[in-house]
mmCIF file of C-alpha atoms in Angstrom:
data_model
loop_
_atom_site.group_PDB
_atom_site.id
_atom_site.type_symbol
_atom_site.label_atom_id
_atom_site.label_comp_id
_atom_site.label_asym_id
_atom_site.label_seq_id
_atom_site.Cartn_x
_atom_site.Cartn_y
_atom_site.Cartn_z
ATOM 1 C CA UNK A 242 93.242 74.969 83.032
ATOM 2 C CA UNK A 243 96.884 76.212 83.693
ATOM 3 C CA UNK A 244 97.156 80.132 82.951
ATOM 4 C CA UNK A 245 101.120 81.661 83.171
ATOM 5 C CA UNK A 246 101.774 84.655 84.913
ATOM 6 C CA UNK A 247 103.183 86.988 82.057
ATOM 7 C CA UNK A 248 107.051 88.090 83.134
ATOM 8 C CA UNK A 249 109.611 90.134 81.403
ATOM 9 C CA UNK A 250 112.214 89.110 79.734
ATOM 10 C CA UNK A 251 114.941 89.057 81.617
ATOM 11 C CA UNK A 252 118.107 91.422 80.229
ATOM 12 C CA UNK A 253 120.995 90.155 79.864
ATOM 13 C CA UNK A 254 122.750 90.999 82.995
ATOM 14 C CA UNK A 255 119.361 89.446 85.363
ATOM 15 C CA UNK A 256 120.358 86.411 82.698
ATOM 16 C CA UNK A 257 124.210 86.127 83.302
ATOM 17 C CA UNK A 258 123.212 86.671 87.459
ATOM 18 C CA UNK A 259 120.990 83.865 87.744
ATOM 19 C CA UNK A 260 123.196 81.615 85.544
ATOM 20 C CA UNK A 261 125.853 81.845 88.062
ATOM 21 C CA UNK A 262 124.143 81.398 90.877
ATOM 22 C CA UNK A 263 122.590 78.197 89.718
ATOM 23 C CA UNK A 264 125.908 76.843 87.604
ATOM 24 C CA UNK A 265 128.834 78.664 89.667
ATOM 25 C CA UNK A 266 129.484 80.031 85.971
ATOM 26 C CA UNK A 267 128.666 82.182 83.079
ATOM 27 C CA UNK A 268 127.224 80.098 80.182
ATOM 28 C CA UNK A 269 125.973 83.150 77.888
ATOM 29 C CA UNK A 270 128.622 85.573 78.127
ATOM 30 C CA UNK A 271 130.525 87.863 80.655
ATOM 31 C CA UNK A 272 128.908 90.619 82.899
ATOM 32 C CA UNK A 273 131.684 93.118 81.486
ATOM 33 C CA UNK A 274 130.752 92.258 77.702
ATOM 34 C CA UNK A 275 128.430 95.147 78.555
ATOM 35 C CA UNK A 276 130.941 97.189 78.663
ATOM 36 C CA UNK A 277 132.991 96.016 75.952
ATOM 37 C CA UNK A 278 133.843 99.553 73.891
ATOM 38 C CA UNK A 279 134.336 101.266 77.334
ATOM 39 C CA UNK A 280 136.703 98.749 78.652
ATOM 40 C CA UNK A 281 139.162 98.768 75.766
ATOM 41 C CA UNK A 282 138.987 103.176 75.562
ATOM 42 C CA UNK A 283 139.504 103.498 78.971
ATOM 43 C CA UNK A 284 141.409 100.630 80.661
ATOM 44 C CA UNK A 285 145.436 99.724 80.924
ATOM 45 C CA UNK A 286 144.919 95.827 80.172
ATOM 46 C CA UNK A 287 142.576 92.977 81.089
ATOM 47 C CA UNK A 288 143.413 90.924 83.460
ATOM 48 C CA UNK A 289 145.209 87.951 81.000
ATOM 49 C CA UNK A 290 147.736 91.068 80.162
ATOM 50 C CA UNK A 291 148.578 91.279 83.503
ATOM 51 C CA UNK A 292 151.538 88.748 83.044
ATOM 52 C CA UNK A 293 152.590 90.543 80.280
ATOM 53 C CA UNK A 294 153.898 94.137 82.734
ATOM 54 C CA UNK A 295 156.991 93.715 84.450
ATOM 55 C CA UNK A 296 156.349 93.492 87.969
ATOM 56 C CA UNK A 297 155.100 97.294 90.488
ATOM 57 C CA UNK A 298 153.371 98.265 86.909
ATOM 58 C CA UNK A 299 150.868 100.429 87.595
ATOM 59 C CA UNK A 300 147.363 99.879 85.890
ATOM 60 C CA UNK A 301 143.497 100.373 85.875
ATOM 61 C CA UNK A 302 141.808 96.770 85.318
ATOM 62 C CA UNK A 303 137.916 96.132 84.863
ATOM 63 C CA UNK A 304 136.302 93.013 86.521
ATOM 64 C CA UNK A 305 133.859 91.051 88.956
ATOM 65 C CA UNK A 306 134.394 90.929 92.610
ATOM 66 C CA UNK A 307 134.553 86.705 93.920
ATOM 67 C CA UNK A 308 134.957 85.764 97.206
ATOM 68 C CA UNK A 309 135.612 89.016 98.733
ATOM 69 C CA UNK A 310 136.886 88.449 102.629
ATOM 70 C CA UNK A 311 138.630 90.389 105.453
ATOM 71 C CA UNK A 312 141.440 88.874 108.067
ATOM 72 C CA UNK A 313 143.194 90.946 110.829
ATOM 73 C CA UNK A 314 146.831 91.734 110.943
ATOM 74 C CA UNK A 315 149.322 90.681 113.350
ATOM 75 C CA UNK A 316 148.848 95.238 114.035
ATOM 76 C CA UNK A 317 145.571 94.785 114.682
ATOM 77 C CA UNK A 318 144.301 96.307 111.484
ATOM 78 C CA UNK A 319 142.416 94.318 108.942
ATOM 79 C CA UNK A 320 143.162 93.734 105.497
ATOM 80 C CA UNK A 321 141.406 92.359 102.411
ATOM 81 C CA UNK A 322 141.423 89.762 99.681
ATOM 82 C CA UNK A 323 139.043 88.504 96.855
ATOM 83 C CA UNK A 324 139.625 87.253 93.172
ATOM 84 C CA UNK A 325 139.162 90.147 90.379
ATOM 85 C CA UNK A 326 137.204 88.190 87.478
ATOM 86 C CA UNK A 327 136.709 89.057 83.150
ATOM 87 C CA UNK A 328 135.947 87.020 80.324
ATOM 88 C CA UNK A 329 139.876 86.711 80.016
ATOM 89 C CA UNK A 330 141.566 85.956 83.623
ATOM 90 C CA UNK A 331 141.201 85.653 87.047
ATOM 91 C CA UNK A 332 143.392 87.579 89.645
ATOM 92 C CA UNK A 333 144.053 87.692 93.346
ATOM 93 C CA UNK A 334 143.774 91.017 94.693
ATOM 94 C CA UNK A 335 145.258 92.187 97.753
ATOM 95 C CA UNK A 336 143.906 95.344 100.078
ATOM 96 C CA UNK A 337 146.140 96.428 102.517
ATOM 97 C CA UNK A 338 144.515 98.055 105.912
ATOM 98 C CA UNK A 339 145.275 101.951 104.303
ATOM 99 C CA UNK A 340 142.955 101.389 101.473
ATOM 100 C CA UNK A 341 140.098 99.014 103.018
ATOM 101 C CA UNK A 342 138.078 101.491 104.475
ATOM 102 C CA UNK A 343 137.578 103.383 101.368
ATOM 103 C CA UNK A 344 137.667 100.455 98.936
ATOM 104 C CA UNK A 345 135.084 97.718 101.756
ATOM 105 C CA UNK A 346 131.327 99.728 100.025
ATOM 106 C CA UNK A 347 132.737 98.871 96.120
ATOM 107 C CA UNK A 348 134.135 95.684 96.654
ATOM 108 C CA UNK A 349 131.188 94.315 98.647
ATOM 109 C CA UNK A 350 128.346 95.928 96.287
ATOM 110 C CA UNK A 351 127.929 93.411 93.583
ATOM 111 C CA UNK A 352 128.725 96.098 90.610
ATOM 112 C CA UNK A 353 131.661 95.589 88.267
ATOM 113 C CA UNK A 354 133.983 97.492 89.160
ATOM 114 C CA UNK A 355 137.180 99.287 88.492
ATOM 115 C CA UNK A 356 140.568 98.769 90.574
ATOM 116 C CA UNK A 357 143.768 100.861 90.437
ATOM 117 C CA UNK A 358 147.165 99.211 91.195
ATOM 118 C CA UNK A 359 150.496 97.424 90.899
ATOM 119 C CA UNK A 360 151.213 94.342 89.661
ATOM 120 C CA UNK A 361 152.945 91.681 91.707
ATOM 121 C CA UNK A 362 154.596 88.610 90.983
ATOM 122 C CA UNK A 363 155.387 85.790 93.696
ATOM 123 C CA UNK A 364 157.564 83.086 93.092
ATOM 124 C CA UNK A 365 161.143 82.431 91.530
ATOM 125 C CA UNK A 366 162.555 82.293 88.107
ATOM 126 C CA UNK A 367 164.247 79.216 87.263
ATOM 127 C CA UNK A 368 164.047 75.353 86.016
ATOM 128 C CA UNK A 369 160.383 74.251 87.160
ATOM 129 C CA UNK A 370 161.282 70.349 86.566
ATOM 130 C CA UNK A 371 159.567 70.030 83.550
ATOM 131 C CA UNK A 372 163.298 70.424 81.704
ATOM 132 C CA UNK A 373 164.145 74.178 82.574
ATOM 133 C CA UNK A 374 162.192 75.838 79.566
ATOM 134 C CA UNK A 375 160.294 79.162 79.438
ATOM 135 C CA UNK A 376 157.152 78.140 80.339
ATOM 136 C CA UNK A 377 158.249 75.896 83.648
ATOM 137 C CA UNK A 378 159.792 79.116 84.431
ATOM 138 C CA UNK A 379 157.002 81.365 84.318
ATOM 139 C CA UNK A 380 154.413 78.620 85.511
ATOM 140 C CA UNK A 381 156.504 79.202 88.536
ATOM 141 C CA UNK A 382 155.380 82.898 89.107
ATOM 142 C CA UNK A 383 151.697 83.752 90.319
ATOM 143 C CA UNK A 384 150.386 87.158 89.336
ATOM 144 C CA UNK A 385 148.876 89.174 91.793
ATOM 145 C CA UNK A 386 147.469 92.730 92.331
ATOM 146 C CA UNK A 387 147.961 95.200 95.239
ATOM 147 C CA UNK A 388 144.874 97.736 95.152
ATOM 148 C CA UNK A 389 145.366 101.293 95.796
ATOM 149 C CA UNK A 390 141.895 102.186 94.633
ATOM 150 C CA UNK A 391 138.799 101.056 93.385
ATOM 151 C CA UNK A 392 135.735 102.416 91.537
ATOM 152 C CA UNK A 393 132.254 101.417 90.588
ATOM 153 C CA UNK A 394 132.573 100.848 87.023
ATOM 154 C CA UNK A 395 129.507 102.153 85.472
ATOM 155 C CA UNK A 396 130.648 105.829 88.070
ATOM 156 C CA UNK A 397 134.038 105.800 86.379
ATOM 157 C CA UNK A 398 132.993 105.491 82.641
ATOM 158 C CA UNK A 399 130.390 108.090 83.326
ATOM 159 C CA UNK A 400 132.865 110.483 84.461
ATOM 160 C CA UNK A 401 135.234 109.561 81.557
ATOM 161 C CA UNK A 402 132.894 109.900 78.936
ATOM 162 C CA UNK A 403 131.967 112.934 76.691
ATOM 163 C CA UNK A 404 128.693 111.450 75.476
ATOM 164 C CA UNK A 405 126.157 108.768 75.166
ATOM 165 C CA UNK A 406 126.086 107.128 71.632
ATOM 166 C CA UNK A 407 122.691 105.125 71.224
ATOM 167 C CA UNK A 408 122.910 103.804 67.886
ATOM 168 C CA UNK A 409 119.850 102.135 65.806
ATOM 169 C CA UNK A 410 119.263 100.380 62.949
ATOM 170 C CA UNK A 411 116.300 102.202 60.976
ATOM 171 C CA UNK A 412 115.115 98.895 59.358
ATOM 172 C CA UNK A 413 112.140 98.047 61.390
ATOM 173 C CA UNK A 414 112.340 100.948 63.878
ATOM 174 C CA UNK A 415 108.963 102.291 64.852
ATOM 175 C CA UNK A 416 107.729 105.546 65.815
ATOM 176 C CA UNK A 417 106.717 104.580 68.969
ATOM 177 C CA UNK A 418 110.173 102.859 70.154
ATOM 178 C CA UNK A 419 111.779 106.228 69.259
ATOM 179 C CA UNK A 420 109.498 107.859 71.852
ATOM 180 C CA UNK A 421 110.205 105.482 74.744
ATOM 181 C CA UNK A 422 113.869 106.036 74.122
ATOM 182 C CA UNK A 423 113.222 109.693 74.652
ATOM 183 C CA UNK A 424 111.251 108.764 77.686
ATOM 184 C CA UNK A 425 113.626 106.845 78.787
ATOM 185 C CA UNK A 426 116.900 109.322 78.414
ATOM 186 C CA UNK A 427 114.610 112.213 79.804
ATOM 187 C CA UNK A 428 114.173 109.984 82.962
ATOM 188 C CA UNK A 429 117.898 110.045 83.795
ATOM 189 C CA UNK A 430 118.267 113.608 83.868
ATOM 190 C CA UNK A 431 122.151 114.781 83.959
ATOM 191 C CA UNK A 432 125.324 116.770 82.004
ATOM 192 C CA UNK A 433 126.125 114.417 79.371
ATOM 193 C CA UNK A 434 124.882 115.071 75.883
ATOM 194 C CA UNK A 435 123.874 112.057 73.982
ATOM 195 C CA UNK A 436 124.528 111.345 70.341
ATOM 196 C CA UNK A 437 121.682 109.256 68.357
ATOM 197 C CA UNK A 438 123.170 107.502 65.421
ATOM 198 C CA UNK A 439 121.107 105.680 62.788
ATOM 199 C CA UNK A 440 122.306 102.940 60.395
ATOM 200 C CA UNK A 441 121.249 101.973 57.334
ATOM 201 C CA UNK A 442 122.224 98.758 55.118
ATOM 202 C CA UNK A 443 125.445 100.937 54.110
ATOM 203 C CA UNK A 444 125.156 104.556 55.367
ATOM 204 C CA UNK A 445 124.884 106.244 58.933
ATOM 205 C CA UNK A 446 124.624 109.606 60.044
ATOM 206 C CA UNK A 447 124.732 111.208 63.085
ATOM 207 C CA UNK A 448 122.356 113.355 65.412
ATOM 208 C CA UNK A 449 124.005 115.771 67.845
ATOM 209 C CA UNK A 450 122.897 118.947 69.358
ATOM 210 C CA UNK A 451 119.498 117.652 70.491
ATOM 211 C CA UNK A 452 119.291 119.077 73.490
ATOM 212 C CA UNK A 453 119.245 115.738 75.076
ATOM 213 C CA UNK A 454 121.397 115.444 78.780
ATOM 214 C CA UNK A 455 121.691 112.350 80.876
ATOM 215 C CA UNK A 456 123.511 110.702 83.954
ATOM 216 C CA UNK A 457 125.479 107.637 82.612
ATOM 217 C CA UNK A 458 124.461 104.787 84.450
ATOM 218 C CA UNK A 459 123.995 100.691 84.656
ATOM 219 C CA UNK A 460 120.759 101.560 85.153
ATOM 220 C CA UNK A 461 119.586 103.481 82.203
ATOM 221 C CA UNK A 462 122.382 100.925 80.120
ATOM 222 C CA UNK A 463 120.113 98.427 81.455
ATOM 223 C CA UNK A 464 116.737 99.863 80.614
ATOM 224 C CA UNK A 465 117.744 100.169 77.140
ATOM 225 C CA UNK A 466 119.082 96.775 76.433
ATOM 226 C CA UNK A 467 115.503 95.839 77.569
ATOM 227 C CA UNK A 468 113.819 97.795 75.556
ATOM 228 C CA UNK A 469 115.257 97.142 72.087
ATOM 229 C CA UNK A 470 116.431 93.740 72.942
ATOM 230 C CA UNK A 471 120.351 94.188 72.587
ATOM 231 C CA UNK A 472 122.981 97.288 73.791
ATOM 232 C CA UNK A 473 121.890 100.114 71.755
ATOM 233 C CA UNK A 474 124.158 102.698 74.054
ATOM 234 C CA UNK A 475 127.773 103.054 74.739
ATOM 235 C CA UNK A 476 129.954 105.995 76.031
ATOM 236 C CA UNK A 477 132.399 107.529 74.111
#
């Protein structure tokens, strides 16, 4: 007789991981859908908008790190480049020797991230061939971003953020998944007050002033998702 070793279920982020490292691509979704409210609050554009900004614009873009590698300069120095990655775009991302030092631990840690910088276009305006149009000319420029700084994601919402909202939907919530989620927020002890709000077919209300503190991270993001199955928390 066969007997299966019992496993958990994997979140959604162990999900999206493991699809691309046995596809090359995500099939379910995007590792930044995680951070879907946070992105849109606190970032300048995704990476598709990037071709929208006239060219040294300066902006704060959310994405995955691909193919991160390092060359050495004609100087001496070395200097970076890797592809920036969200569900909308893909960039090239240049590091010049100044920031690499700072930027090598973020870039190489497997965590979405956050990078700071200007926008760059390479190329030339003009008639591409295809009869001198708009689009042959801008399928003739190649959008690229110089980095002048980079934080973990998950680190730079958490500083951003003036609380955690964990929202539920009282139809079908038990007493005892209310006390894990206290367990669970007590075991990520920190400075940022977290807002319960619970939703009915057509009303919500509210819950502040608990007395309820944590530290913002993936991790406890994470934990929750597992618990009830779906992202219960955002920051706001």
């Amino acid at each position: 007789r066969c007997e299966f070793v019992a496993l958990d279920v994997w979140n959604k982020r162990e999900l999206l991981s493991r699809e691309r490292t046995a596809l090359g691509f995500y099939v379910s979704g995007h590792p930044l859908d995680a951070y879907g409210a946070e992105v849109k609050r606190f970032c300048t554009t995704n990476i598709a908008g990037l071709s929208d900004l006239p060219p040294e614009a300066k902006v704060e873009v959310a994405g995955i790190v691909e193919g991160y590698r390092e060359r050495p300069t004609k100087a001496g120095s070395k200097m970076a480049f890797f592809i920036l990655e969200d569900a909308t775009d893909r960039v090239e991302v240049i590091v010049r020797p100044k920031f690499l030092e700072s930027s090598r631990d973020a870039l190489k840690s497997g965590e979405p991230v956050l990078i700071s910088g200007q926008v760059q276009f390479e190329g030339e305006r003009g008639p591409g061939g295809g009869g001198g149009g708009e689009d042959d000319e801008e399928a003739q420029l190649t959008k690229k971003l110089l980095l002048t700084d980079v934080k973990p994601l998950a680190s730079y919402f958490a500083n951003k953020a003036k609380a955690v909202r964990v929202t539920l939907e009282v139809d079908g919530l038990a007493d005892q998944m209310l006390l894990t989620l206290k367990r669970t927020l007590l075991g990520h002890p920190g400075s940022t007050p977290v807002q319960l709000e619970l939703r009915g077919i057509d009303w919500r209300v509210c819950l502040r002033g608990e007395g309820l503190y944590v530290a913002p991270s993936d991790l406890l993001m994470t934990q929750l998702e597992r618990q009830f199955g779906r992202k219960v928390a955002e920051l706001v």
